[in-house]
PDB file of C-alpha atoms in Angstrom:
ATOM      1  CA  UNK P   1       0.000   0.000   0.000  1.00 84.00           C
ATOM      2  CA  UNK P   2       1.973   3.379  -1.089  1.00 88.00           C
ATOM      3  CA  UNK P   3       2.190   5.688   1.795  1.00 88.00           C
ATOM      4  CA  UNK P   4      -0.406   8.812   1.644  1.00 88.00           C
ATOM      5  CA  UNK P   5       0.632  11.958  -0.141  1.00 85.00           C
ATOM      6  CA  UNK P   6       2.074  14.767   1.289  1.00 82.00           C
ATOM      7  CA  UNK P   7       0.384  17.989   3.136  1.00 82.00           C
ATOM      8  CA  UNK P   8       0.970  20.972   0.458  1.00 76.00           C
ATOM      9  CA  UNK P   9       2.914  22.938   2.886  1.00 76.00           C
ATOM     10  CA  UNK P  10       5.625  20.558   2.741  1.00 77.00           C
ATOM     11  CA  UNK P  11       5.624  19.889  -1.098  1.00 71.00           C
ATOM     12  CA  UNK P  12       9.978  20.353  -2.226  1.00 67.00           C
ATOM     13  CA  UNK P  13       9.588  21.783  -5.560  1.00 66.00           C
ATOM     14  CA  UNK P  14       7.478  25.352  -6.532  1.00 66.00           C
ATOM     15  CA  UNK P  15       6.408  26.062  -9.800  1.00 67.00           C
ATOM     16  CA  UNK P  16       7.430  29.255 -10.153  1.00 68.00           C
ATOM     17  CA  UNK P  17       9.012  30.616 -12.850  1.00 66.00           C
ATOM     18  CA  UNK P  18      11.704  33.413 -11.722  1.00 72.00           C
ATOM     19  CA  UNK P  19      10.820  35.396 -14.879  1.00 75.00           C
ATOM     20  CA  UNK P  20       7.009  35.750 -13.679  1.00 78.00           C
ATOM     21  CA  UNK P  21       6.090  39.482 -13.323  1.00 79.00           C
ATOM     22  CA  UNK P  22       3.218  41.604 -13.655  1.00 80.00           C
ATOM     23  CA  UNK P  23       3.583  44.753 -15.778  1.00 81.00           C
ATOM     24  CA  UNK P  24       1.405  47.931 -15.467  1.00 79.00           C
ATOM     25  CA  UNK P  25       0.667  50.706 -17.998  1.00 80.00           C
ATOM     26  CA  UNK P  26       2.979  53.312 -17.307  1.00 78.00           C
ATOM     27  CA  UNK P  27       1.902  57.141 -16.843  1.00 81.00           C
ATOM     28  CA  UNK P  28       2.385  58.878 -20.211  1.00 77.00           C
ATOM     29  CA  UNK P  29       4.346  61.706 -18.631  1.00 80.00           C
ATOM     30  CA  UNK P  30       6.656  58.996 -16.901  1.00 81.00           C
ATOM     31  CA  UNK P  31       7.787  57.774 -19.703  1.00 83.00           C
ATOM     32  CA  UNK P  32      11.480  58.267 -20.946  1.00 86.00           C
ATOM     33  CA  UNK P  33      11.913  57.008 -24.623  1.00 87.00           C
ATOM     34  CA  UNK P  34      15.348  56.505 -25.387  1.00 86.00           C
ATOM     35  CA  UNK P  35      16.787  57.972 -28.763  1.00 88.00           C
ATOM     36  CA  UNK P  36      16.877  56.078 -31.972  1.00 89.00           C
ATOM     37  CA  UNK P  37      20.572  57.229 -33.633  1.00 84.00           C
ATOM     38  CA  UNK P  38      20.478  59.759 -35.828  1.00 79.00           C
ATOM     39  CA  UNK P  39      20.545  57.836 -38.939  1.00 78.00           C
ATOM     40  CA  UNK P  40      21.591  54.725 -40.035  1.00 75.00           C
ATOM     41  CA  UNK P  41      24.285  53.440 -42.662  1.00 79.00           C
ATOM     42  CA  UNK P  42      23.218  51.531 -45.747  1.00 78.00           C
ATOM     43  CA  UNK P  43      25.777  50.226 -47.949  1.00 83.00           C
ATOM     44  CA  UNK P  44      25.042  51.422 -51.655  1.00 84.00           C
ATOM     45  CA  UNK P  45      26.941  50.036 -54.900  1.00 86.00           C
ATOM     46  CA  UNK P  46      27.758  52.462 -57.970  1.00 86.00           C
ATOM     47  CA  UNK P  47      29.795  51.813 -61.534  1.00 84.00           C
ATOM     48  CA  UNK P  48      32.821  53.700 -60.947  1.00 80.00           C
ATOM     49  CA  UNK P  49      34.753  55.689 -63.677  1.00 82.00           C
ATOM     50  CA  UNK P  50      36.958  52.810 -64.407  1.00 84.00           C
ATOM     51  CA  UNK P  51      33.741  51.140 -65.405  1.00 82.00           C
ATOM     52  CA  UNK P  52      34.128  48.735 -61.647  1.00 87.00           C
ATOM     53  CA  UNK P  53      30.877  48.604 -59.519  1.00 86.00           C
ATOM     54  CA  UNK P  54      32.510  50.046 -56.405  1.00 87.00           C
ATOM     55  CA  UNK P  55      30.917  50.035 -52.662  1.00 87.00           C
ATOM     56  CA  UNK P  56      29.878  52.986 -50.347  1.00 86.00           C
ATOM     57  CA  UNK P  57      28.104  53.868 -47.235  1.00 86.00           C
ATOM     58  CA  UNK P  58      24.931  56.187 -46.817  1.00 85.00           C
ATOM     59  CA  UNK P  59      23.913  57.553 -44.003  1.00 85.00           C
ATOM     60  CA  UNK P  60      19.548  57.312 -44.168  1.00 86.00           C
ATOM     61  CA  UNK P  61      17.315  58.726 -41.555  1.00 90.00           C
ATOM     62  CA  UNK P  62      14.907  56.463 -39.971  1.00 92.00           C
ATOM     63  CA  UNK P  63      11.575  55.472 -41.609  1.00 93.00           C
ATOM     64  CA  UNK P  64       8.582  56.805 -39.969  1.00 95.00           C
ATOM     65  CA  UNK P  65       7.027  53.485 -39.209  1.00 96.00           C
ATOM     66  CA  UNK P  66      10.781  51.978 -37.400  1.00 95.00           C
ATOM     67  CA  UNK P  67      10.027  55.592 -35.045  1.00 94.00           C
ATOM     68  CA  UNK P  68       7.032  54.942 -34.208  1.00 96.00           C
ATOM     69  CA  UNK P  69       7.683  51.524 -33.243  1.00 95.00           C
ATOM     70  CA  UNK P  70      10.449  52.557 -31.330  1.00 95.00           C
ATOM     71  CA  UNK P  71       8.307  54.707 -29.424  1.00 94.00           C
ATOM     72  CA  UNK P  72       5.885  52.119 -29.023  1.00 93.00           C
ATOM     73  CA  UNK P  73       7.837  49.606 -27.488  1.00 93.00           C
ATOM     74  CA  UNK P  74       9.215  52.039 -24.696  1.00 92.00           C
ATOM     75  CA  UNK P  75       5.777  53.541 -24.212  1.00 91.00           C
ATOM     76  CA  UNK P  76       4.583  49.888 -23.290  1.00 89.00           C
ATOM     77  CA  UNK P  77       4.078  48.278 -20.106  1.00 88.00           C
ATOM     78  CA  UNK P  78       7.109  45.776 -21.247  1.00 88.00           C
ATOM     79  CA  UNK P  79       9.549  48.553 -21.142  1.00 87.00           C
ATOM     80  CA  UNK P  80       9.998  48.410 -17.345  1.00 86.00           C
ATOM     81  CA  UNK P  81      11.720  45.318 -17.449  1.00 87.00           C
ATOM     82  CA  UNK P  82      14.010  45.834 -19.929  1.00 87.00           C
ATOM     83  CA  UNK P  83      18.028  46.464 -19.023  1.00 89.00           C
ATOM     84  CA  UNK P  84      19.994  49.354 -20.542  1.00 87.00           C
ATOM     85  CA  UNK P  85      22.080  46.131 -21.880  1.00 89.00           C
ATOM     86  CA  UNK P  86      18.881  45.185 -24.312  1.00 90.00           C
ATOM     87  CA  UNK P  87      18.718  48.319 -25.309  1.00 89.00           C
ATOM     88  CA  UNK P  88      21.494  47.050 -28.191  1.00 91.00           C
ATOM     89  CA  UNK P  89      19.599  43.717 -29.348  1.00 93.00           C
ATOM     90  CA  UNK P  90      16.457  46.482 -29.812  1.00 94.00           C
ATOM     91  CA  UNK P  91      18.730  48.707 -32.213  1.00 92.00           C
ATOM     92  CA  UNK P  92      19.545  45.223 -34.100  1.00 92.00           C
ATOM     93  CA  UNK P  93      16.162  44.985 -33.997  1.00 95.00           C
ATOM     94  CA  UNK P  94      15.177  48.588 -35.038  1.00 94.00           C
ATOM     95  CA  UNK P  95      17.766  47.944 -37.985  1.00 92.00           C
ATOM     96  CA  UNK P  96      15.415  44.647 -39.353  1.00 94.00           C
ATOM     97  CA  UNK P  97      12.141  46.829 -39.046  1.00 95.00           C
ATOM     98  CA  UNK P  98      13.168  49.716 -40.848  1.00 93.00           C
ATOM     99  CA  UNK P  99      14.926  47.341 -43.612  1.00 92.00           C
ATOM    100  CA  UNK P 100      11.494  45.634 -43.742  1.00 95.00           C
ATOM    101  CA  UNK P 101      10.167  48.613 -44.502  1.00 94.00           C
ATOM    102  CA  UNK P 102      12.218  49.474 -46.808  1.00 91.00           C
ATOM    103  CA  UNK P 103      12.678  45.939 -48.856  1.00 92.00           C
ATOM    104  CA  UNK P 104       9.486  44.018 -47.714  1.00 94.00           C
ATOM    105  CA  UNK P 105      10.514  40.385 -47.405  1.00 95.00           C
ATOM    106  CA  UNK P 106       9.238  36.912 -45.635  1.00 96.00           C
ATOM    107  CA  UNK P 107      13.068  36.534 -45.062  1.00 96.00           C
ATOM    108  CA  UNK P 108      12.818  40.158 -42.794  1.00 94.00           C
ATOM    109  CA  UNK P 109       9.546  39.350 -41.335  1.00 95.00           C
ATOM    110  CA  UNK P 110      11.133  35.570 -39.926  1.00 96.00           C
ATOM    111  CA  UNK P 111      13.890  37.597 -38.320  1.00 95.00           C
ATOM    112  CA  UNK P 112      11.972  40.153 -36.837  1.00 95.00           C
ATOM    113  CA  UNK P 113       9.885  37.212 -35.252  1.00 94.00           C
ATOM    114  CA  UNK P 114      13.069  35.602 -34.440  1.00 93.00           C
ATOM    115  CA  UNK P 115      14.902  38.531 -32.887  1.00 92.00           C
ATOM    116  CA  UNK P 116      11.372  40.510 -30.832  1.00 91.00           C
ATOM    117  CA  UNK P 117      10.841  37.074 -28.815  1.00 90.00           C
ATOM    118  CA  UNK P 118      13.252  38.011 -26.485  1.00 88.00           C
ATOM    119  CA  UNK P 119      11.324  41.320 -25.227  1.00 91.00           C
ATOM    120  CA  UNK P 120       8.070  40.601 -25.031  1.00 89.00           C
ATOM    121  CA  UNK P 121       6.433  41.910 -27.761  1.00 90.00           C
ATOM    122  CA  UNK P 122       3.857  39.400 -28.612  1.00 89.00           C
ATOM    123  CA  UNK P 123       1.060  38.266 -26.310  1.00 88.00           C
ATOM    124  CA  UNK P 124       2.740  35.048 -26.828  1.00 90.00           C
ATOM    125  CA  UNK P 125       6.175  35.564 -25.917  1.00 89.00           C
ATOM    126  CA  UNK P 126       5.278  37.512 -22.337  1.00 86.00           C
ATOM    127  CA  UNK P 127       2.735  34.185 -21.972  1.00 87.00           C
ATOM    128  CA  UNK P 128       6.549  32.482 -22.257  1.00 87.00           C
ATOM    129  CA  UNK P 129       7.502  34.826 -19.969  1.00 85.00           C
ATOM    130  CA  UNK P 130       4.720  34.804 -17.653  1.00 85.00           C
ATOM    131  CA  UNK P 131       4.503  38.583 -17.969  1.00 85.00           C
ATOM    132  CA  UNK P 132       1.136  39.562 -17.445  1.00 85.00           C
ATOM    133  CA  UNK P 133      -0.530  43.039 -17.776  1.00 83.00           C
ATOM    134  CA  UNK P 134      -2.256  45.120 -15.381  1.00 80.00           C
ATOM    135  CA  UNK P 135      -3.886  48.344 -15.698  1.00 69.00           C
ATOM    136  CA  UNK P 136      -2.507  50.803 -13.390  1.00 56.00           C
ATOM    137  CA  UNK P 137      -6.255  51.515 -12.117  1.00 60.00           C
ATOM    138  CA  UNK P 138      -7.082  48.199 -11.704  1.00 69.00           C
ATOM    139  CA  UNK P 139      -3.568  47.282 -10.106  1.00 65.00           C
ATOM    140  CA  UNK P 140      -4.083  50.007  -7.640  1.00 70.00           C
ATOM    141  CA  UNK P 141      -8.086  48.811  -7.036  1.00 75.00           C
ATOM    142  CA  UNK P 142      -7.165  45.757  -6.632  1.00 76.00           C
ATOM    143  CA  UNK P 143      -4.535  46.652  -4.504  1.00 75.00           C
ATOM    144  CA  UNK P 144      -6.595  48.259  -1.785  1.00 79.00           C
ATOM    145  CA  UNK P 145      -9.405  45.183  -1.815  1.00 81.00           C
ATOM    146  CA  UNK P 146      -6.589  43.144  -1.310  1.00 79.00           C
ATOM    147  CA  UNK P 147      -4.898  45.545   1.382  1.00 79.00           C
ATOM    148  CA  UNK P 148      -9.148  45.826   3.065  1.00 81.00           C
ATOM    149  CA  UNK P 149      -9.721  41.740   3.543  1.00 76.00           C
ATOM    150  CA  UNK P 150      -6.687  41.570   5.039  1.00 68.00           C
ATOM    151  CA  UNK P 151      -6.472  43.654   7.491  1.00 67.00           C
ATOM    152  CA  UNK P 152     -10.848  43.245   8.304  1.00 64.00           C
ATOM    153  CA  UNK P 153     -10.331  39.428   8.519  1.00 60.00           C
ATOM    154  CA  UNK P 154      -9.718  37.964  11.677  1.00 59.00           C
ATOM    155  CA  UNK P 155      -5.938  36.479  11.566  1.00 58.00           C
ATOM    156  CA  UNK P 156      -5.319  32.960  13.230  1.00 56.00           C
ATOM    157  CA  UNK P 157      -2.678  31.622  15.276  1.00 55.00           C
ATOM    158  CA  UNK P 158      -1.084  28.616  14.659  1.00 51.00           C
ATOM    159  CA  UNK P 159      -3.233  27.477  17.834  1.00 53.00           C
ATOM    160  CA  UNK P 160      -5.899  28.344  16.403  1.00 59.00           C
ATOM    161  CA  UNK P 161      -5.639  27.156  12.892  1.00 64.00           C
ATOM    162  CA  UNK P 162      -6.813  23.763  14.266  1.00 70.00           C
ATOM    163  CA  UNK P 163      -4.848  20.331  13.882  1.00 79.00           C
ATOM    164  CA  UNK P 164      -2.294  19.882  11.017  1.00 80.00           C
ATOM    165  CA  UNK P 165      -4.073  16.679   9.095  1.00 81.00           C
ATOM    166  CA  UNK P 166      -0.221  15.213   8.637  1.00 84.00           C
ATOM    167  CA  UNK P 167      -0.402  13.991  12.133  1.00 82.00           C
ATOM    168  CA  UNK P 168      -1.914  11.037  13.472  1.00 82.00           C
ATOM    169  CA  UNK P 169      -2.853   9.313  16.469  1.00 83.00           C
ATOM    170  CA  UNK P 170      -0.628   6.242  16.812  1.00 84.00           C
ATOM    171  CA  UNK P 171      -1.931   3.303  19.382  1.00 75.00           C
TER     172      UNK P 171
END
């Protein structure tokens, strides 16, 4: 006969994920956008005089659509979590839109997919992440009905609490 399972309070493993969080809206005037740079460079090919296609570099400002997903994405509840470290992969990333733009391909698209996973930007990768979104209004709401049972309810001693069902009378 296997032996009967254990109380929940003494379970060994959690299932927690340490990347769980729960992201409010931020307040519009809070937020601090970092700046795209100024322009980027885009290599460009031309016949030279010798009659040689030679190489040079570009500089092209950003397409309006790669700003205003910039903007986007640090106007968004995500934002808080990033590191001033990801701000890099989301320049890469910055680079692929506006190219996509630019040059729409399936090739850009699958990269873009590919290289956004990693912040959160679809509902599906903060359900990977177990990032979750809360209003601010209803965070704070929330907040006080959670602070108001609390502190109304009656709190229990372990005395009080009654018998813990893992023991047993032995005879």
């Amino acid at each position: 006969m296997p032996p009967p399972p254990k109380h929940h309070s003494v379970r060994a493993r959690v299932n927690k994920a340490s990347t769980r969080a729960t992201l409010t809206e931020p307040n519009p005037e809070d937020v601090e956008i970092p700046e795209l740079p100024p322009m980027r460079l885009v290599e460009r090919k031309r016949k030279g005089s010798d009659g040689l296609v030679e190489k040079y570099m570009v500089e092209v400002p950003w397409r309006l659509e790669t700003q205003q997903w910039w903007e986007d994405v640090f106007s968004s509840p995500m934002a808080s979590e990033f590191h001033s470290s990801d701000r890099h992969g989301l320049f890469r990333l910055a680079v692929l839109i506006d190219e996509f733009w630019t040059n729409p391909s399936t090739q850009a698209n699958a990269e873009i997919r590919l290289a956004q996973k990693d912040y959160g930007l679809t509902p599906l990768d903060r359900r990977r992440l177990e990032w979750t979104i809360a209003s601010a209004e209803k965070a704070t709401d929330d907040g006080r009905k959670r602070r108001a049972t609390t502190e109304s309810a009656p709190r229990k001693d372990d005395g009080e609490s009654g018998p813990d069902p893992r023991l047993h009378i032995v005879s």
